[in-house]
Amino acid sequence: MTEQTGTQTINGVDVSKLKETIQAVKETPSLADFRFRIVNKWQGGGLNQTTVKASYGAGQEFPERDGKFTMQADEPPILLSGDKAANPVEHLLHALAACVTTTMVYHAAARGIPLEAVESSLEGGLDLRGFLNLDPNVRKGFKNITVNVRVTGNLSEEQKQEVVKLGSQFSPVYDMVTNSVPVTVKLSSS
Amino acid sequence: MTEQTGTQTINGVDVSKLKETIQAVKETPSLADFRFRIVNKWQGGGLNQTTVKASYGAGQEFPERDGKFTMQADEPPILLSGDKAANPVEHLLHALAACVTTTMVYHAAARGIPLEAVESSLEGGLDLRGFLNLDPNVRKGFKNITVNVRVTGNLSEEQKQEVVKLGSQFSPVYDMVTNSVPVTVKLSSS
């Protein structure tokens, strides 16, 4: 038995730290409790802006992230706004693509599989009659989402398929979009 | 019966155009078919970038949106990356907040309800043991999401409650997150 020393980085992920994290969470499951927070402000018409707030995880608050990132959303003219940013459903596709990619990259790293490039194309189709309340049988959101992933690296077709499978198997956003999440909406007293 | 002329804007939304849109979709339901598209490229470690592609709707392609917006995602150091952007689950919260807000604003406008301000605070909690594959009974995504909405305007408490309800009733992203969407993930042959 040899003991590994130093750090090992695969796919830009420090695998030694990743394994330490897994070990720490195994020993102290409460470290796995993470909370992510944002605030969003309406800016008129279809435009609004999100600010990322402090997050919590591994038993600590991260106040240095409070206000660090802002993201806008808007709607194109065909949906009656000024097209100053991607719209909310495009942001959902971004969240999904980003999460599936990061999940493939991290889980491949943990298995010692180096990747050269990952690129994905997503499309979601929706019937606006849902949002417009013209037909109660038409859903408001996407009817379906297709994700085409291209993985580049010194890998067999089978290994590429395995990497893609890791994405849908362990991605938090993929889990939420395909399995649903309970959402509680409340009016704050001002 | 009087005929309304000119435009009427409420909450920054051209309500005359909104009513024309509703009428047009009623007459020609195929106009309600919308498709939104993105591509995402991995940039190393937990960092990746999405580019919005041309969208389709109301019987037309919108090639002028191709490449107009880019959004990055990353992970904070505690999740082993450089924290150059909000992470994928924060982007999901952004998509949800943006969509619920826009839905409240548009549906309030259609009902002639003027709003002064809308602000929402969201939190999602997750147990990292899901992503880390330490317990198959722990889900990967958020266990729950809370949304606290503050609505400002010359409205009764009851009207504010009604506006908040419009958000969850008609928002496409709220529908997707709470009711799930079928997602097909495929490996592209390169």
CSV table of C-alpha atoms in Angstrom, one decimal:
chain,number,residue,atom,x,y,z
A,1,MET,CA,0.0,0.0,0.0
A,2,THR,CA,1.4,3.4,-1.0
A,3,GLU,CA,0.2,6.6,0.4
A,4,GLN,CA,-0.4,9.3,-2.2
A,5,THR,CA,1.1,12.7,-1.4
A,6,GLY,CA,0.7,16.1,-3.0
A,7,THR,CA,-2.2,17.1,-5.1
A,8,GLN,CA,-3.6,15.5,-8.2
A,9,THR,CA,-5.6,17.7,-10.7
A,10,ILE,CA,-7.7,16.2,-13.4
A,11,ASN,CA,-10.0,18.3,-15.6
A,12,GLY,CA,-9.0,21.3,-13.6
A,13,VAL,CA,-10.5,19.7,-10.5
A,14,ASP,CA,-8.2,19.1,-7.5
A,15,VAL,CA,-9.0,15.4,-7.0
A,16,SER,CA,-7.0,15.1,-3.7
A,17,LYS,CA,-9.3,17.9,-2.2
A,18,LEU,CA,-12.4,16.2,-3.8
A,19,LYS,CA,-11.5,13.0,-2.0
A,20,GLU,CA,-10.8,14.9,1.3
A,21,THR,CA,-14.3,16.5,0.9
A,22,ILE,CA,-15.9,13.1,0.4
A,23,GLN,CA,-14.1,11.7,3.4
A,24,ALA,CA,-15.0,14.7,5.6
A,25,VAL,CA,-18.7,14.5,4.6
A,26,LYS,CA,-18.7,10.7,5.3
A,27,GLU,CA,-17.4,11.4,8.8
A,28,THR,CA,-19.6,14.4,9.5
A,29,PRO,CA,-22.8,14.3,7.4
A,30,SER,CA,-23.9,17.7,8.6
A,31,LEU,CA,-21.1,19.3,6.5
A,32,ALA,CA,-23.2,18.3,3.5
A,33,ASP,CA,-25.9,20.8,4.3
A,34,PHE,CA,-25.7,23.6,1.7
A,35,ARG,CA,-27.9,26.6,1.1
A,36,PHE,CA,-27.9,29.0,-1.9
A,37,ARG,CA,-29.6,32.3,-1.9
A,38,ILE,CA,-30.5,35.1,-4.2
A,39,VAL,CA,-32.6,38.3,-4.4
A,40,ASN,CA,-34.3,39.5,-7.5
A,41,LYS,CA,-35.6,43.0,-8.3
A,42,TRP,CA,-38.0,44.0,-11.0
A,43,GLN,CA,-36.7,46.7,-13.3
A,44,GLY,CA,-39.8,47.4,-15.4
A,45,GLY,CA,-41.5,45.5,-18.1
A,46,GLY,CA,-39.9,42.1,-18.7
A,47,LEU,CA,-36.5,43.2,-17.2
A,48,ASN,CA,-35.3,42.2,-13.7
A,49,GLN,CA,-32.0,41.6,-11.9
A,50,THR,CA,-30.8,38.9,-9.6
A,51,THR,CA,-28.0,39.4,-7.0
A,52,VAL,CA,-26.4,36.3,-5.5
A,53,LYS,CA,-26.3,36.5,-1.7
A,54,ALA,CA,-24.1,34.8,0.9
A,55,SER,CA,-24.2,31.0,0.7
A,56,TYR,CA,-23.8,28.4,3.4
A,57,GLY,CA,-22.1,25.0,3.3
A,58,ALA,CA,-19.7,22.8,5.2
A,59,GLY,CA,-20.8,24.4,8.4
A,60,GLN,CA,-19.8,27.9,7.4
A,61,GLU,CA,-21.4,31.1,6.0
A,62,PHE,CA,-19.7,32.6,2.9
A,63,PRO,CA,-20.5,36.3,3.3
A,64,GLU,CA,-17.8,37.3,0.7
A,65,ARG,CA,-20.1,36.0,-2.0
A,66,ASP,CA,-22.9,38.5,-1.0
A,67,GLY,CA,-23.4,40.8,-3.9
A,68,LYS,CA,-20.5,39.3,-5.9
A,69,PHE,CA,-22.6,38.3,-9.0
A,70,THR,CA,-25.6,39.9,-10.7
A,71,MET,CA,-27.6,38.4,-13.6
A,72,GLN,CA,-30.4,40.0,-15.6
A,73,ALA,CA,-33.3,38.5,-17.4
A,74,ASP,CA,-35.5,40.1,-20.0
A,75,GLU,CA,-37.8,39.1,-22.9
A,76,PRO,CA,-37.4,39.7,-26.6
A,77,PRO,CA,-39.7,42.2,-28.5
A,78,ILE,CA,-41.9,39.4,-29.7
A,79,LEU,CA,-42.6,38.8,-26.0
A,80,LEU,CA,-43.1,42.5,-25.4
A,81,SER,CA,-39.8,43.7,-23.8
A,82,GLY,CA,-36.4,45.1,-24.7
A,83,ASP,CA,-34.2,42.0,-25.1
A,84,LYS,CA,-31.5,43.3,-22.7
A,85,ALA,CA,-30.7,39.8,-21.4
A,86,ALA,CA,-31.5,36.1,-21.9
A,87,ASN,CA,-35.1,35.3,-20.8
A,88,PRO,CA,-36.0,33.1,-17.8
A,89,VAL,CA,-36.4,29.9,-19.7
A,90,GLU,CA,-33.1,30.4,-21.5
A,91,HIS,CA,-31.6,30.9,-18.0
A,92,LEU,CA,-33.1,27.6,-17.0
A,93,LEU,CA,-31.4,25.9,-20.0
A,94,HIS,CA,-28.1,27.6,-18.9
A,95,ALA,CA,-28.5,26.2,-15.3
A,96,LEU,CA,-29.2,22.8,-16.7
A,97,ALA,CA,-26.3,22.7,-19.2
A,98,ALA,CA,-23.9,24.2,-16.7
A,99,CYS,CA,-24.8,21.7,-14.0
A,100,VAL,CA,-24.7,18.6,-16.3
A,101,THR,CA,-21.3,19.8,-17.6
A,102,THR,CA,-19.8,20.4,-14.2
A,103,THR,CA,-21.2,17.1,-13.0
A,104,MET,CA,-19.6,15.2,-15.9
A,105,VAL,CA,-16.3,17.0,-15.3
A,106,TYR,CA,-16.1,16.4,-11.5
A,107,HIS,CA,-17.3,12.8,-11.6
A,108,ALA,CA,-15.0,12.0,-14.5
A,109,ALA,CA,-12.1,13.5,-12.5
A,110,ALA,CA,-13.0,11.4,-9.5
A,111,ARG,CA,-12.8,8.3,-11.7
A,112,GLY,CA,-9.5,9.4,-13.2
A,113,ILE,CA,-11.0,10.1,-16.7
A,114,PRO,CA,-9.4,13.2,-18.3
A,115,LEU,CA,-11.5,15.2,-20.8
A,116,GLU,CA,-10.4,17.6,-23.4
A,117,ALA,CA,-13.6,19.4,-24.3
A,118,VAL,CA,-17.3,19.3,-23.4
A,119,GLU,CA,-19.9,21.2,-25.4
A,120,SER,CA,-23.6,20.9,-25.2
A,121,SER,CA,-26.6,22.2,-27.3
A,122,LEU,CA,-29.9,22.5,-25.6
A,123,GLU,CA,-33.4,23.2,-27.0
A,124,GLY,CA,-36.7,23.6,-25.1
A,125,GLY,CA,-40.0,23.9,-26.8
A,126,LEU,CA,-43.1,25.5,-25.3
A,127,ASP,CA,-46.6,26.3,-26.3
A,128,LEU,CA,-47.4,30.0,-25.3
A,129,ARG,CA,-51.1,29.2,-24.9
A,130,GLY,CA,-50.2,27.9,-21.4
A,131,PHE,CA,-48.7,31.2,-20.2
A,132,LEU,CA,-51.4,33.2,-22.0
A,133,ASN,CA,-54.1,31.1,-20.2
A,134,LEU,CA,-55.8,30.2,-23.5
A,135,ASP,CA,-56.0,26.5,-22.8
A,136,PRO,CA,-55.9,24.9,-19.3
A,137,ASN,CA,-54.7,21.6,-20.9
A,138,VAL,CA,-51.5,23.2,-22.2
A,139,ARG,CA,-48.7,23.4,-19.7
A,140,LYS,CA,-46.9,26.7,-19.1
A,141,GLY,CA,-43.3,25.4,-19.2
A,142,PHE,CA,-41.2,23.4,-21.8
A,143,LYS,CA,-42.9,20.3,-23.1
A,144,ASN,CA,-39.5,18.8,-23.4
A,145,ILE,CA,-35.8,19.6,-23.4
A,146,THR,CA,-33.2,18.0,-25.6
A,147,VAL,CA,-29.5,18.1,-24.6
A,148,ASN,CA,-26.9,17.1,-27.2
A,149,VAL,CA,-23.5,16.6,-25.6
A,150,ARG,CA,-20.2,16.4,-27.4
A,151,VAL,CA,-17.3,15.0,-25.4
A,152,THR,CA,-13.7,15.2,-26.7
A,153,GLY,CA,-10.8,13.3,-25.3
A,154,ASN,CA,-8.8,10.1,-25.7
A,155,LEU,CA,-11.8,8.0,-24.9
A,156,SER,CA,-13.7,5.1,-26.5
A,157,GLU,CA,-17.3,5.7,-27.6
A,158,GLU,CA,-18.3,3.6,-24.6
A,159,GLN,CA,-16.4,5.7,-22.1
A,160,LYS,CA,-17.9,8.9,-23.6
A,161,GLN,CA,-21.4,7.4,-23.1
A,162,GLU,CA,-20.4,6.6,-19.5
A,163,VAL,CA,-19.3,10.2,-19.0
A,164,VAL,CA,-22.6,11.6,-20.4
A,165,LYS,CA,-24.5,9.2,-18.1
A,166,LEU,CA,-22.7,10.6,-15.1
A,167,GLY,CA,-24.1,14.0,-15.9
A,168,SER,CA,-27.7,13.0,-15.8
A,169,GLN,CA,-27.1,10.6,-12.9
A,170,PHE,CA,-25.6,13.1,-10.4
A,171,SER,CA,-26.5,16.6,-11.6
A,172,PRO,CA,-28.5,18.6,-9.0
A,173,VAL,CA,-30.3,20.7,-11.7
A,174,TYR,CA,-31.0,17.7,-13.9
A,175,ASP,CA,-32.5,16.1,-10.8
A,176,MET,CA,-34.7,19.1,-10.1
A,177,VAL,CA,-35.9,19.6,-13.6
A,178,THR,CA,-36.7,16.0,-14.2
A,179,ASN,CA,-38.0,15.1,-10.7
A,180,SER,CA,-39.5,18.4,-9.5
A,181,VAL,CA,-38.9,20.3,-6.3
A,182,PRO,CA,-41.4,21.6,-3.7
A,183,VAL,CA,-41.5,25.4,-4.0
A,184,THR,CA,-43.1,27.6,-1.3
A,185,VAL,CA,-44.1,31.1,-2.4
A,186,LYS,CA,-45.1,33.6,0.3
A,187,LEU,CA,-46.0,37.3,0.2
A,188,SER,CA,-43.7,39.2,2.6
A,189,SER,CA,-45.4,41.8,4.7
A,190,SER,CA,-43.6,45.1,3.7
B,1,MET,CA,-69.3,50.1,-26.6
B,2,THR,CA,-66.3,52.3,-27.2
B,3,GLU,CA,-63.3,51.2,-29.2
B,4,GLN,CA,-59.9,51.7,-27.5
B,5,THR,CA,-57.3,53.4,-29.7
B,6,GLY,CA,-53.6,54.0,-29.2
B,7,THR,CA,-51.5,52.0,-26.8
B,8,GLN,CA,-51.9,51.4,-23.1
B,9,THR,CA,-48.8,50.6,-21.1
B,10,ILE,CA,-49.1,49.1,-17.6
B,11,ASN,CA,-46.0,47.9,-15.6
B,12,GLY,CA,-43.9,48.7,-18.6
B,13,VAL,CA,-45.9,46.2,-20.7
B,14,ASP,CA,-47.7,47.3,-23.8
B,15,VAL,CA,-51.1,45.9,-22.9
B,16,SER,CA,-52.6,46.7,-26.3
B,17,LYS,CA,-49.9,44.5,-28.0
B,18,LEU,CA,-50.4,41.9,-25.3
B,19,LYS,CA,-54.1,41.7,-26.2
B,20,GLU,CA,-53.3,41.6,-29.9
B,21,THR,CA,-50.9,38.7,-29.2
B,22,ILE,CA,-53.6,36.8,-27.3
B,23,GLN,CA,-56.1,37.4,-30.1
B,24,ALA,CA,-53.6,36.3,-32.8
B,25,VAL,CA,-52.7,33.1,-30.9
B,26,LYS,CA,-56.4,32.4,-30.4
B,27,GLU,CA,-57.0,32.6,-34.2
B,28,THR,CA,-53.8,30.8,-35.2
B,29,PRO,CA,-52.7,28.4,-32.4
B,30,SER,CA,-49.5,27.4,-34.3
B,31,LEU,CA,-48.2,30.9,-33.5
B,32,ALA,CA,-47.9,29.7,-29.8
B,33,ASP,CA,-45.0,27.3,-30.7
B,34,PHE,CA,-41.8,28.7,-29.2
B,35,ARG,CA,-38.3,27.2,-29.1
B,36,PHE,CA,-35.4,28.5,-27.1
B,37,ARG,CA,-31.8,27.3,-27.6
B,38,ILE,CA,-28.4,27.6,-26.1
B,39,VAL,CA,-24.9,26.1,-26.4
B,40,ASN,CA,-22.6,25.6,-23.4
B,41,LYS,CA,-18.8,25.2,-23.5
B,42,TRP,CA,-16.7,23.8,-20.6
B,43,GLN,CA,-13.8,26.2,-19.7
B,44,GLY,CA,-12.0,24.0,-17.2
B,45,GLY,CA,-12.8,22.9,-13.7
B,46,GLY,CA,-16.2,24.1,-12.6
B,47,LEU,CA,-16.2,27.0,-15.1
B,48,ASN,CA,-18.3,27.0,-18.3
B,49,GLN,CA,-20.1,29.5,-20.6
B,50,THR,CA,-23.5,29.5,-22.3
B,51,THR,CA,-24.3,31.4,-25.4
B,52,VAL,CA,-27.9,32.1,-26.3
B,53,LYS,CA,-28.7,31.0,-29.9
B,54,ALA,CA,-31.4,32.1,-32.3
B,55,SER,CA,-34.9,31.4,-30.9
B,56,TYR,CA,-38.2,30.6,-32.7
B,57,GLY,CA,-41.7,31.8,-32.1
B,58,ALA,CA,-44.8,33.2,-33.7
B,59,GLY,CA,-43.9,31.4,-36.9
B,60,GLN,CA,-40.5,33.1,-37.2
B,61,GLU,CA,-36.8,32.5,-36.5
B,62,PHE,CA,-35.0,35.3,-34.6
B,63,PRO,CA,-31.4,35.0,-35.9
B,64,GLU,CA,-30.5,38.4,-34.4
B,65,ARG,CA,-30.5,36.8,-30.9
B,66,ASP,CA,-27.8,34.3,-32.0
B,67,GLY,CA,-24.7,35.1,-29.8
B,68,LYS,CA,-26.3,38.2,-28.3
B,69,PHE,CA,-26.0,36.9,-24.6
B,70,THR,CA,-23.4,34.9,-22.8
B,71,MET,CA,-23.6,33.7,-19.2
B,72,GLN,CA,-21.0,31.9,-17.2
B,73,ALA,CA,-21.3,29.4,-14.3
B,74,ASP,CA,-18.6,28.4,-11.8
B,75,GLU,CA,-18.4,26.9,-8.3
B,76,PRO,CA,-17.0,28.6,-5.2
B,77,PRO,CA,-13.7,27.4,-3.6
B,78,ILE,CA,-15.5,25.2,-1.1
B,79,LEU,CA,-16.8,23.3,-4.2
B,80,LEU,CA,-13.4,23.2,-5.7
B,81,SER,CA,-13.4,26.0,-8.4
B,82,GLY,CA,-12.6,29.7,-8.8
B,83,ASP,CA,-15.9,31.4,-8.1
B,84,LYS,CA,-15.9,33.4,-11.3
B,85,ALA,CA,-19.7,33.3,-11.6
B,86,ALA,CA,-22.8,32.1,-9.9
B,87,ASN,CA,-23.1,28.4,-9.7
B,88,PRO,CA,-25.7,26.3,-11.6
B,89,VAL,CA,-28.2,26.0,-8.7
B,90,GLU,CA,-28.0,29.8,-8.2
B,91,HIS,CA,-28.7,30.2,-11.9
B,92,LEU,CA,-31.8,27.9,-11.4
B,93,LEU,CA,-33.0,30.2,-8.6
B,94,HIS,CA,-32.4,33.2,-10.9
B,95,ALA,CA,-34.5,31.6,-13.7
B,96,LEU,CA,-37.3,30.9,-11.2
B,97,ALA,CA,-37.3,34.3,-9.6
B,98,ALA,CA,-37.1,36.1,-13.0
B,99,CYS,CA,-39.9,34.0,-14.4
B,100,VAL,CA,-42.3,34.4,-11.4
B,101,THR,CA,-41.6,38.1,-11.4
B,102,THR,CA,-42.2,38.6,-15.1
B,103,THR,CA,-45.3,36.5,-14.9
B,104,MET,CA,-46.8,38.6,-12.0
B,105,VAL,CA,-45.9,41.8,-13.9
B,106,TYR,CA,-47.5,40.7,-17.2
B,107,HIS,CA,-50.6,39.1,-15.8
B,108,ALA,CA,-51.2,42.1,-13.4
B,109,ALA,CA,-50.8,44.4,-16.5
B,110,ALA,CA,-53.4,42.3,-18.4
B,111,ARG,CA,-55.8,42.7,-15.5
B,112,GLY,CA,-55.1,46.5,-15.3
B,113,ILE,CA,-53.3,46.2,-11.9
B,114,PRO,CA,-50.3,48.7,-11.7
B,115,LEU,CA,-47.3,47.6,-9.6
B,116,GLU,CA,-44.7,49.9,-8.1
B,117,ALA,CA,-42.0,47.4,-7.1
B,118,VAL,CA,-41.5,43.6,-6.9
B,119,GLU,CA,-38.7,42.0,-5.0
B,120,SER,CA,-38.2,38.4,-4.1
B,121,SER,CA,-35.7,36.5,-1.9
B,122,LEU,CA,-35.1,32.8,-2.7
B,123,GLU,CA,-33.3,30.1,-0.8
B,124,GLY,CA,-32.7,26.5,-1.9
B,125,GLY,CA,-31.2,23.9,0.5
B,126,LEU,CA,-29.4,20.8,-0.7
B,127,ASP,CA,-27.6,17.8,0.9
B,128,LEU,CA,-24.3,17.4,-0.9
B,129,ARG,CA,-24.3,13.6,-0.1
B,130,GLY,CA,-26.6,13.3,-3.1
B,131,PHE,CA,-24.1,14.8,-5.6
B,132,LEU,CA,-21.2,13.0,-3.9
B,133,ASN,CA,-22.9,9.6,-4.3
B,134,LEU,CA,-22.6,8.9,-0.6
B,135,ASP,CA,-26.3,8.0,0.0
B,136,PRO,CA,-28.6,6.8,-2.7
B,137,ASN,CA,-31.6,8.0,-0.6
B,138,VAL,CA,-30.4,11.6,-0.7
B,139,ARG,CA,-31.6,13.5,-3.7
B,140,LYS,CA,-29.0,15.5,-5.8
B,141,GLY,CA,-31.0,18.7,-6.1
B,142,PHE,CA,-32.7,21.1,-3.7
B,143,LYS,CA,-34.9,19.5,-1.1
B,144,ASN,CA,-37.1,22.6,-1.2
B,145,ILE,CA,-37.0,26.2,-2.4
B,146,THR,CA,-38.6,29.1,-0.5
B,147,VAL,CA,-39.6,32.3,-2.4
B,148,ASN,CA,-40.5,35.4,-0.4
B,149,VAL,CA,-42.1,38.1,-2.6
B,150,ARG,CA,-42.6,41.7,-1.6
B,151,VAL,CA,-45.1,43.6,-3.8
B,152,THR,CA,-45.3,47.4,-3.5
B,153,GLY,CA,-48.1,49.4,-5.0
B,154,ASN,CA,-51.5,51.0,-4.2
B,155,LEU,CA,-53.0,47.6,-3.5
B,156,SER,CA,-54.9,45.9,-0.7
B,157,GLU,CA,-53.3,42.9,1.0
B,158,GLU,CA,-55.8,40.7,-0.8
B,159,GLN,CA,-54.8,42.2,-4.2
B,160,LYS,CA,-51.1,41.6,-3.4
B,161,GLN,CA,-51.9,38.0,-2.5
B,162,GLU,CA,-53.7,37.7,-5.9
B,163,VAL,CA,-50.7,39.1,-7.8
B,164,VAL,CA,-48.3,36.6,-6.1
B,165,LYS,CA,-50.7,33.8,-6.9
B,166,LEU,CA,-50.6,34.8,-10.6
B,167,GLY,CA,-46.8,34.2,-10.5
B,168,SER,CA,-47.0,30.6,-9.4
B,169,GLN,CA,-50.1,29.9,-11.5
B,170,PHE,CA,-48.7,31.0,-14.9
B,171,SER,CA,-44.9,31.0,-14.7
B,172,PRO,CA,-43.2,28.6,-17.2
B,173,VAL,CA,-40.2,28.0,-14.9
B,174,TYR,CA,-42.3,27.6,-11.8
B,175,ASP,CA,-44.3,25.0,-13.8
B,176,MET,CA,-41.1,23.2,-14.8
B,177,VAL,CA,-39.5,23.2,-11.4
B,178,THR,CA,-42.6,22.0,-9.5
B,179,ASN,CA,-44.0,19.6,-12.1
B,180,SER,CA,-40.9,18.3,-13.9
B,181,VAL,CA,-40.0,18.2,-17.6
B,182,PRO,CA,-38.8,15.3,-19.7
B,183,VAL,CA,-35.2,15.8,-20.6
B,184,THR,CA,-33.4,13.7,-23.3
B,185,VAL,CA,-29.6,13.7,-23.1
B,186,LYS,CA,-27.7,12.3,-26.1
B,187,LEU,CA,-24.1,11.9,-26.9
B,188,SER,CA,-23.4,13.7,-30.3
B,189,SER,CA,-21.0,11.9,-32.6
B,190,SER,CA,-18.1,14.3,-33.2
